[in-house]
mmCIF file of C-alpha atoms in Angstrom:
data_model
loop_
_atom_site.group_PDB
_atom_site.id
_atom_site.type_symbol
_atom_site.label_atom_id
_atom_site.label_comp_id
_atom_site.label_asym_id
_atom_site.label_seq_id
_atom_site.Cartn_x
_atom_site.Cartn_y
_atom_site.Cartn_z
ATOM 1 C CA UNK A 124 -11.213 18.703 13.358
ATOM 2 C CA UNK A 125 -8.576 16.326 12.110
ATOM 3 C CA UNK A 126 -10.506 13.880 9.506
ATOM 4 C CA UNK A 127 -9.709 11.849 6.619
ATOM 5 C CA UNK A 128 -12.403 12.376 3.732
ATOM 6 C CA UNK A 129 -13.111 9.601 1.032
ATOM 7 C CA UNK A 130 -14.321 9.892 -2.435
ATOM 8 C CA UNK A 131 -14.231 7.811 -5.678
ATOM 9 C CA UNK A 132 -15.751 4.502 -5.138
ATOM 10 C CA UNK A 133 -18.494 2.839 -7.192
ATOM 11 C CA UNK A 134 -19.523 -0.410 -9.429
ATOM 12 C CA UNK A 135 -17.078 -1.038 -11.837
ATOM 13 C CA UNK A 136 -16.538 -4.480 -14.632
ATOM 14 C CA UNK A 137 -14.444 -7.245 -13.731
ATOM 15 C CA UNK A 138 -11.509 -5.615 -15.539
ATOM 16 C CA UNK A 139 -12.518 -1.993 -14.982
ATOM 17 C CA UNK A 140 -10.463 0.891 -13.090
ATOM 18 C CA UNK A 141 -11.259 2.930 -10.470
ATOM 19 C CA UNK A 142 -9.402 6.359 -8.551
ATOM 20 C CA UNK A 143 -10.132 6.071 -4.868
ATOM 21 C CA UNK A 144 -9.249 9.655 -3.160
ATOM 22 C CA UNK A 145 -8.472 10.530 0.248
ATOM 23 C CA UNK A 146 -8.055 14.062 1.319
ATOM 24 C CA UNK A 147 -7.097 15.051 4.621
ATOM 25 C CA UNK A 148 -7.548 18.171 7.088
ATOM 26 C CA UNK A 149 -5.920 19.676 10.209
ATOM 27 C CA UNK A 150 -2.955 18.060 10.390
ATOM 28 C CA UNK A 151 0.705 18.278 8.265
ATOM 29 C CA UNK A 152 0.089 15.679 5.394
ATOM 30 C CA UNK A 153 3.555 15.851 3.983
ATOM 31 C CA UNK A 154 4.670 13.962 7.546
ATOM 32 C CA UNK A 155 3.093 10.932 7.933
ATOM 33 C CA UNK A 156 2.854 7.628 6.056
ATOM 34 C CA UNK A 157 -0.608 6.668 4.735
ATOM 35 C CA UNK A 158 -1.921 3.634 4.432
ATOM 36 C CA UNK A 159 -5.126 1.917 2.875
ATOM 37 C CA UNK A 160 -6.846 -1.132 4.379
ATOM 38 C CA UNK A 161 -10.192 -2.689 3.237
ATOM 39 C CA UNK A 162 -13.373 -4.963 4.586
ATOM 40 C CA UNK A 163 -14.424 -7.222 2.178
ATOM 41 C CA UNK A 164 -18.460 -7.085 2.843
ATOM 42 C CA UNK A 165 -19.355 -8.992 6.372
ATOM 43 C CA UNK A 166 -15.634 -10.076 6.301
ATOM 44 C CA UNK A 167 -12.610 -8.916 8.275
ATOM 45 C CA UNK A 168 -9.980 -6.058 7.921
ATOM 46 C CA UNK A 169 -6.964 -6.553 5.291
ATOM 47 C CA UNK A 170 -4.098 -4.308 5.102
ATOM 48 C CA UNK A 171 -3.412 -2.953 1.177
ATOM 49 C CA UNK A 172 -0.737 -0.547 0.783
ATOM 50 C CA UNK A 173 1.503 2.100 2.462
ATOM 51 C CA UNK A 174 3.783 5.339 0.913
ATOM 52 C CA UNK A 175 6.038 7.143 2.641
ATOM 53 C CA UNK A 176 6.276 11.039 3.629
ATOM 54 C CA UNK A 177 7.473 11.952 -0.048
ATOM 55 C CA UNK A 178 6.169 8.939 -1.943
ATOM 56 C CA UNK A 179 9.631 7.295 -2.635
ATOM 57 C CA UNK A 180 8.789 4.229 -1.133
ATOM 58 C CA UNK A 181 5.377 2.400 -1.480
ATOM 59 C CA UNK A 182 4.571 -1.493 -0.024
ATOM 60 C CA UNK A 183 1.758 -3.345 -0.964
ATOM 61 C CA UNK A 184 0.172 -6.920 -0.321
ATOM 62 C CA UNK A 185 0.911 -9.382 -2.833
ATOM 63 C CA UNK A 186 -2.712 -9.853 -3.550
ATOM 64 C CA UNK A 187 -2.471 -6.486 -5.457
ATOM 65 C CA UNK A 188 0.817 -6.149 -6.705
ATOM 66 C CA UNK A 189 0.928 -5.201 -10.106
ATOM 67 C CA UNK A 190 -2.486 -3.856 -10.762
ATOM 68 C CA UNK A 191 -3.070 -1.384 -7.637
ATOM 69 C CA UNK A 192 -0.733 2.097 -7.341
ATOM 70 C CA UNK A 193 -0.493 4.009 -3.961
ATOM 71 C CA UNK A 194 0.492 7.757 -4.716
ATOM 72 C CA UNK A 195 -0.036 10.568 -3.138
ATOM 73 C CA UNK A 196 0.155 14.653 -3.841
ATOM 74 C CA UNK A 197 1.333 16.461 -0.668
ATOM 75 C CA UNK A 198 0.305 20.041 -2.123
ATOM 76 C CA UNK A 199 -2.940 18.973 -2.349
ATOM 77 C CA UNK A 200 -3.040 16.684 0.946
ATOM 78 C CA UNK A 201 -4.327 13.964 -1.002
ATOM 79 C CA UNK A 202 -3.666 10.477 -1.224
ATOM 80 C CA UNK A 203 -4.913 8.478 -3.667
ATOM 81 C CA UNK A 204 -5.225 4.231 -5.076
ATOM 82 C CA UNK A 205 -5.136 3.797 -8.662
ATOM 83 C CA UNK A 206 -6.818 0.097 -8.893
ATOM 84 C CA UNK A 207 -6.466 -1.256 -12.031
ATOM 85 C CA UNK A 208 -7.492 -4.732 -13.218
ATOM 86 C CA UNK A 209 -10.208 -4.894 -10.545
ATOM 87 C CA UNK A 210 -10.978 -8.522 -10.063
ATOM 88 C CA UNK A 211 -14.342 -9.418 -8.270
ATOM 89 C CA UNK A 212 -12.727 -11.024 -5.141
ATOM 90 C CA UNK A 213 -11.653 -7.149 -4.839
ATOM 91 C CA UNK A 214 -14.849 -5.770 -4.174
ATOM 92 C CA UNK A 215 -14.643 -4.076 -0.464
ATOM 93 C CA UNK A 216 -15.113 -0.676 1.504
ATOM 94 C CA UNK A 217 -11.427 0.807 1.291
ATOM 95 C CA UNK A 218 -10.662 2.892 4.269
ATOM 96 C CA UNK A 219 -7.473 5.463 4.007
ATOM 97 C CA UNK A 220 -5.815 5.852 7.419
ATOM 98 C CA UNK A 221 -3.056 7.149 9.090
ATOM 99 C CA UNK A 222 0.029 4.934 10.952
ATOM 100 C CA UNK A 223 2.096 7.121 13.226
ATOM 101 C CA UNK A 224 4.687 4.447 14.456
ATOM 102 C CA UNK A 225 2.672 1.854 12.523
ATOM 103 C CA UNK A 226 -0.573 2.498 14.638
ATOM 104 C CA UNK A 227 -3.654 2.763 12.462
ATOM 105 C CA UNK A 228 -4.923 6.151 14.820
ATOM 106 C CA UNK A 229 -7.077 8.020 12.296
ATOM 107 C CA UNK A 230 -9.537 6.559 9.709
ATOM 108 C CA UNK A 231 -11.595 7.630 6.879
ATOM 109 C CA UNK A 232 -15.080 6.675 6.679
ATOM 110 C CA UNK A 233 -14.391 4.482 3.764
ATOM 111 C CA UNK A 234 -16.077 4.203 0.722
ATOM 112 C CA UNK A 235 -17.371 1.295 -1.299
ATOM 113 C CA UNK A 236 -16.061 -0.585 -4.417
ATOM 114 C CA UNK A 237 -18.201 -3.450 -5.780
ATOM 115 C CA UNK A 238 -16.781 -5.059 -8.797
ATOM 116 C CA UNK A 239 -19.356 -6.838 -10.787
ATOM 117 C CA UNK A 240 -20.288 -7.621 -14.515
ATOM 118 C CA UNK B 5 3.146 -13.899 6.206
ATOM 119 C CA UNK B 6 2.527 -13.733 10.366
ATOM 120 C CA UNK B 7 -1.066 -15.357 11.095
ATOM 121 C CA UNK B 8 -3.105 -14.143 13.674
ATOM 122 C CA UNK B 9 -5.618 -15.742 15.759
ATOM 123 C CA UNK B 10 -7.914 -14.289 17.856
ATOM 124 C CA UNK B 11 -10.217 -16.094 20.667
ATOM 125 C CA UNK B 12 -12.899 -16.255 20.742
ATOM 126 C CA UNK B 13 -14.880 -14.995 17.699
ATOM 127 C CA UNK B 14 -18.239 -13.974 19.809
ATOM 128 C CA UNK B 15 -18.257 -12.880 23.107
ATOM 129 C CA UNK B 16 -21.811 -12.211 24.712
ATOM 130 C CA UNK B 17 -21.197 -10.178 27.608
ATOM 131 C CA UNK B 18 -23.484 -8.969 30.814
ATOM 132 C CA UNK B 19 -23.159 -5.305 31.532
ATOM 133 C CA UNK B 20 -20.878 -4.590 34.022
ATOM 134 C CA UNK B 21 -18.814 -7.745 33.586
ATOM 135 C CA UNK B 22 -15.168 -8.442 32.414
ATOM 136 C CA UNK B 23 -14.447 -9.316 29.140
ATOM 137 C CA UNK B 24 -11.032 -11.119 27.862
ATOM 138 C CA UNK B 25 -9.752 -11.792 24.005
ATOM 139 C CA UNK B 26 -6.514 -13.023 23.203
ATOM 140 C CA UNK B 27 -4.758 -12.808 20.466
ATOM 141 C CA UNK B 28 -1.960 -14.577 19.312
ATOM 142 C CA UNK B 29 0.611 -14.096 16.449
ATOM 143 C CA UNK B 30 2.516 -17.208 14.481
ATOM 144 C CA UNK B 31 5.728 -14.722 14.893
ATOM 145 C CA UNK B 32 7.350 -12.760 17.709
ATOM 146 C CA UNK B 33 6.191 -9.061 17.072
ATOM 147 C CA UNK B 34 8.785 -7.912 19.234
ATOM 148 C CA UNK B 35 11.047 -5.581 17.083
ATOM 149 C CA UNK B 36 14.894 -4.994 17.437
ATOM 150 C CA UNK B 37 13.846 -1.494 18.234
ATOM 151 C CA UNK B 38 12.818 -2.472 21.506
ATOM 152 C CA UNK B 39 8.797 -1.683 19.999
ATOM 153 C CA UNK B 40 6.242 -4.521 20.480
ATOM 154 C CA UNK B 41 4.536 -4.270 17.171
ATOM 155 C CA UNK B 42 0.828 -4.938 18.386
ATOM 156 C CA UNK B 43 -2.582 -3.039 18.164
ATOM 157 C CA UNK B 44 -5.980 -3.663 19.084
ATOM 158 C CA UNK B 45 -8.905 -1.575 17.228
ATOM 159 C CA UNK B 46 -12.561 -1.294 17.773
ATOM 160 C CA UNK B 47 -14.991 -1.151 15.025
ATOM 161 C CA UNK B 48 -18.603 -0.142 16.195
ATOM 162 C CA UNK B 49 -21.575 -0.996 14.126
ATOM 163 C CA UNK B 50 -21.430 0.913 11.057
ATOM 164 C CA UNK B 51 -18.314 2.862 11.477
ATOM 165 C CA UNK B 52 -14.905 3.059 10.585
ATOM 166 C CA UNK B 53 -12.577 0.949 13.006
ATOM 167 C CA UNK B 54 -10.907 2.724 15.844
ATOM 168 C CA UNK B 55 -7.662 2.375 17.533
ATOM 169 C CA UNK B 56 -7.713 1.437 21.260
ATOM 170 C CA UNK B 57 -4.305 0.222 21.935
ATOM 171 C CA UNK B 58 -1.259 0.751 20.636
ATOM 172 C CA UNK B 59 2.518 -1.146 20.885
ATOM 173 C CA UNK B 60 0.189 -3.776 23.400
ATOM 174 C CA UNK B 61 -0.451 -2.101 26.397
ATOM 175 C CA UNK B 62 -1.071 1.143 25.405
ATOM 176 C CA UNK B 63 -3.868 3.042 25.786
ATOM 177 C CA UNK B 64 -4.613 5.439 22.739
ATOM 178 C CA UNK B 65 -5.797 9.163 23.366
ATOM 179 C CA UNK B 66 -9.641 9.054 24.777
ATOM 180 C CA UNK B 67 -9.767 5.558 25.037
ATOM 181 C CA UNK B 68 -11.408 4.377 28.457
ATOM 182 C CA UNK B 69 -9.114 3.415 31.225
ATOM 183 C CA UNK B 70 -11.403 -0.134 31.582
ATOM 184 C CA UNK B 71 -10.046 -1.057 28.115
ATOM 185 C CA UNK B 72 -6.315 -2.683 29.010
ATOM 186 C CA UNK B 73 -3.905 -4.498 27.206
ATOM 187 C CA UNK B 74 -0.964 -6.772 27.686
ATOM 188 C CA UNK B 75 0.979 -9.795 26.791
ATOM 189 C CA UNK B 76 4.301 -9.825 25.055
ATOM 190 C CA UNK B 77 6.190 -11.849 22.023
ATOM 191 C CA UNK B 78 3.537 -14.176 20.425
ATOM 192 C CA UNK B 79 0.484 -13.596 23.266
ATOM 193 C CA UNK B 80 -1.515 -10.733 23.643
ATOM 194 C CA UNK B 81 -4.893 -9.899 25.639
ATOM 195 C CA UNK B 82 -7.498 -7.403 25.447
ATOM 196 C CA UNK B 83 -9.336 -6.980 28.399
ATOM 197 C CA UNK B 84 -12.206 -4.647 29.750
ATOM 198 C CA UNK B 85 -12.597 -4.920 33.255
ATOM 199 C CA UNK B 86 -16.523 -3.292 32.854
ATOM 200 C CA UNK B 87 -18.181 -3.780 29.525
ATOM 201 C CA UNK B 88 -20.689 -1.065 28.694
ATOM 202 C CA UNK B 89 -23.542 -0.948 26.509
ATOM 203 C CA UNK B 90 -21.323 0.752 23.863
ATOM 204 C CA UNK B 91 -18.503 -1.447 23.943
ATOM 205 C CA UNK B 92 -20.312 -2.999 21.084
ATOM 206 C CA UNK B 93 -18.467 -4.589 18.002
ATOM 207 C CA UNK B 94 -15.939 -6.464 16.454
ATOM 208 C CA UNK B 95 -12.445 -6.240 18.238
ATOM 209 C CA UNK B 96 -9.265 -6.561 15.718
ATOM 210 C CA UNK B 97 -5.719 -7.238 16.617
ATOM 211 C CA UNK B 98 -2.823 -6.276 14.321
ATOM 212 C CA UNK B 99 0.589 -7.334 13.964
ATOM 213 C CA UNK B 100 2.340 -4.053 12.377
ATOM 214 C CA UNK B 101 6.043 -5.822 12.742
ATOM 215 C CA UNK B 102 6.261 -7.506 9.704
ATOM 216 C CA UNK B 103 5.169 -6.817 6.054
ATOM 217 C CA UNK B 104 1.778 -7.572 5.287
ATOM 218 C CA UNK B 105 0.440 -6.331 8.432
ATOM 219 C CA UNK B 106 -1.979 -8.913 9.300
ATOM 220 C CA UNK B 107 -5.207 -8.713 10.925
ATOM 221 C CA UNK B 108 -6.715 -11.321 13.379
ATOM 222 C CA UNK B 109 -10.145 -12.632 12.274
ATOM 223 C CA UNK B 110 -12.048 -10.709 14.520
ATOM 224 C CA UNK B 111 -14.196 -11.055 17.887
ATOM 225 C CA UNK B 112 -17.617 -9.846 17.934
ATOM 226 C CA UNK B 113 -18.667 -8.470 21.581
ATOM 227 C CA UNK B 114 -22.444 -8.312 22.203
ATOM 228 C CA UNK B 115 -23.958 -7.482 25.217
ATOM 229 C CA UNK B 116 -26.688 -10.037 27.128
#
């Protein structure tokens, strides 16, 4: 079964760093974009970043510019978001996901960050 | 950024019925590559959101054929001509044309 499976969230300081992880199955990694979008809790969805096939190119929303880093390692079908700086206002269930021709198709399950002192 | 708005933000629905949401974006989201740039998801109570239509009026792999979509440019609909018990959630549309993509607010479908 094709899936997207999320590890790596937590509670973590105003301040504090965190690895999110995304590893995928059944399908060729290496080809697609990835993106990751989060759900602040009872809010909507919001769009965070996107690489590329090789991870040369790599677009983010201004809101995390600077402090969050999409990367990914193809050998190990793994994508990952290094967020740094974690601000409270951040706190959210981060969902990896795939966008063939921009269309979100396949999701992870998401997993949880809560920033909080 | 593009805004999207979505209408309206609850629907309560009888089984069986039609249901409409439109969505509309502060930009075109048609792109010069001839691609209409906008999606609709579905996110069920307690899951992950899932993709129901695709470049407007596409229906994505499995999705039901009373889930339909259409509009073009700024003005998009979502419509399902039978809502079932399990058509349950929030409805999203994206705008994927422009950098942020942008999310409408949401619509939350409940059934009567």
């Amino acid at each position: 079964e094709v899936q997207l499976v999320q590890s790596g969230g937590g509670l973590v300081q105003p301040g504090g760093s965190l690895r999110l992880s995304c590893v995928v199955s059944k399908f060729t990694f290496s080809t697609y974009w990835m993106t990751w979008v989060r759900q602040a809790p009872g809010k909507g969805l919001e769009w965070v970043a996107n690489i590329n096939e090789d991870g040369s190119i790599k677009q983010y929303v201004d809101s995390v510019k600077g402090r969050f880093t999409i990367s990914r390692d193809n050998a190990r079908n793994s994508l990952y978001l290094q967020m740094n700086s974690l601000r409270v206002e951040d706190t959210a269930v981060y969902y990896c996901a795939r966008p063939p021709g921009r269309r979100l198709d396949l999701w992870g399950r998401g997993t949880m960050v809560t920033v909080s002192s | 950024d593009i805004v999207v708005t979505q209408t309206p933000l609850s629907l309560s629905v009888t089984p069986g019925q039609p249901a409409s949401i439109s969505c509309k974006s502060s930009q075109s989201v048609l792109h010069s590559d001839g691609m209409t740039y906008l999606f609709w998801y579905l996110q069920k109570p307690g899951q992950s959101p899932q993709l129901l239509i695709y470049e407007a009026s596409n229906r994505f792999s499995g999705v039901p054929d009373r889930f339909s979509g259409s509009g073009s440019g700024t003005d998009f609909t979502l419509q399902i001509s039978r809502v079932e018990a399990e058509d349950v959630g929030v409805y999203y549309c994206m705008q994927g044309i422009q950098l942020p993509w942008t999310f409408g607010q949401g619509t939350k479908v409940e059934i009567k």
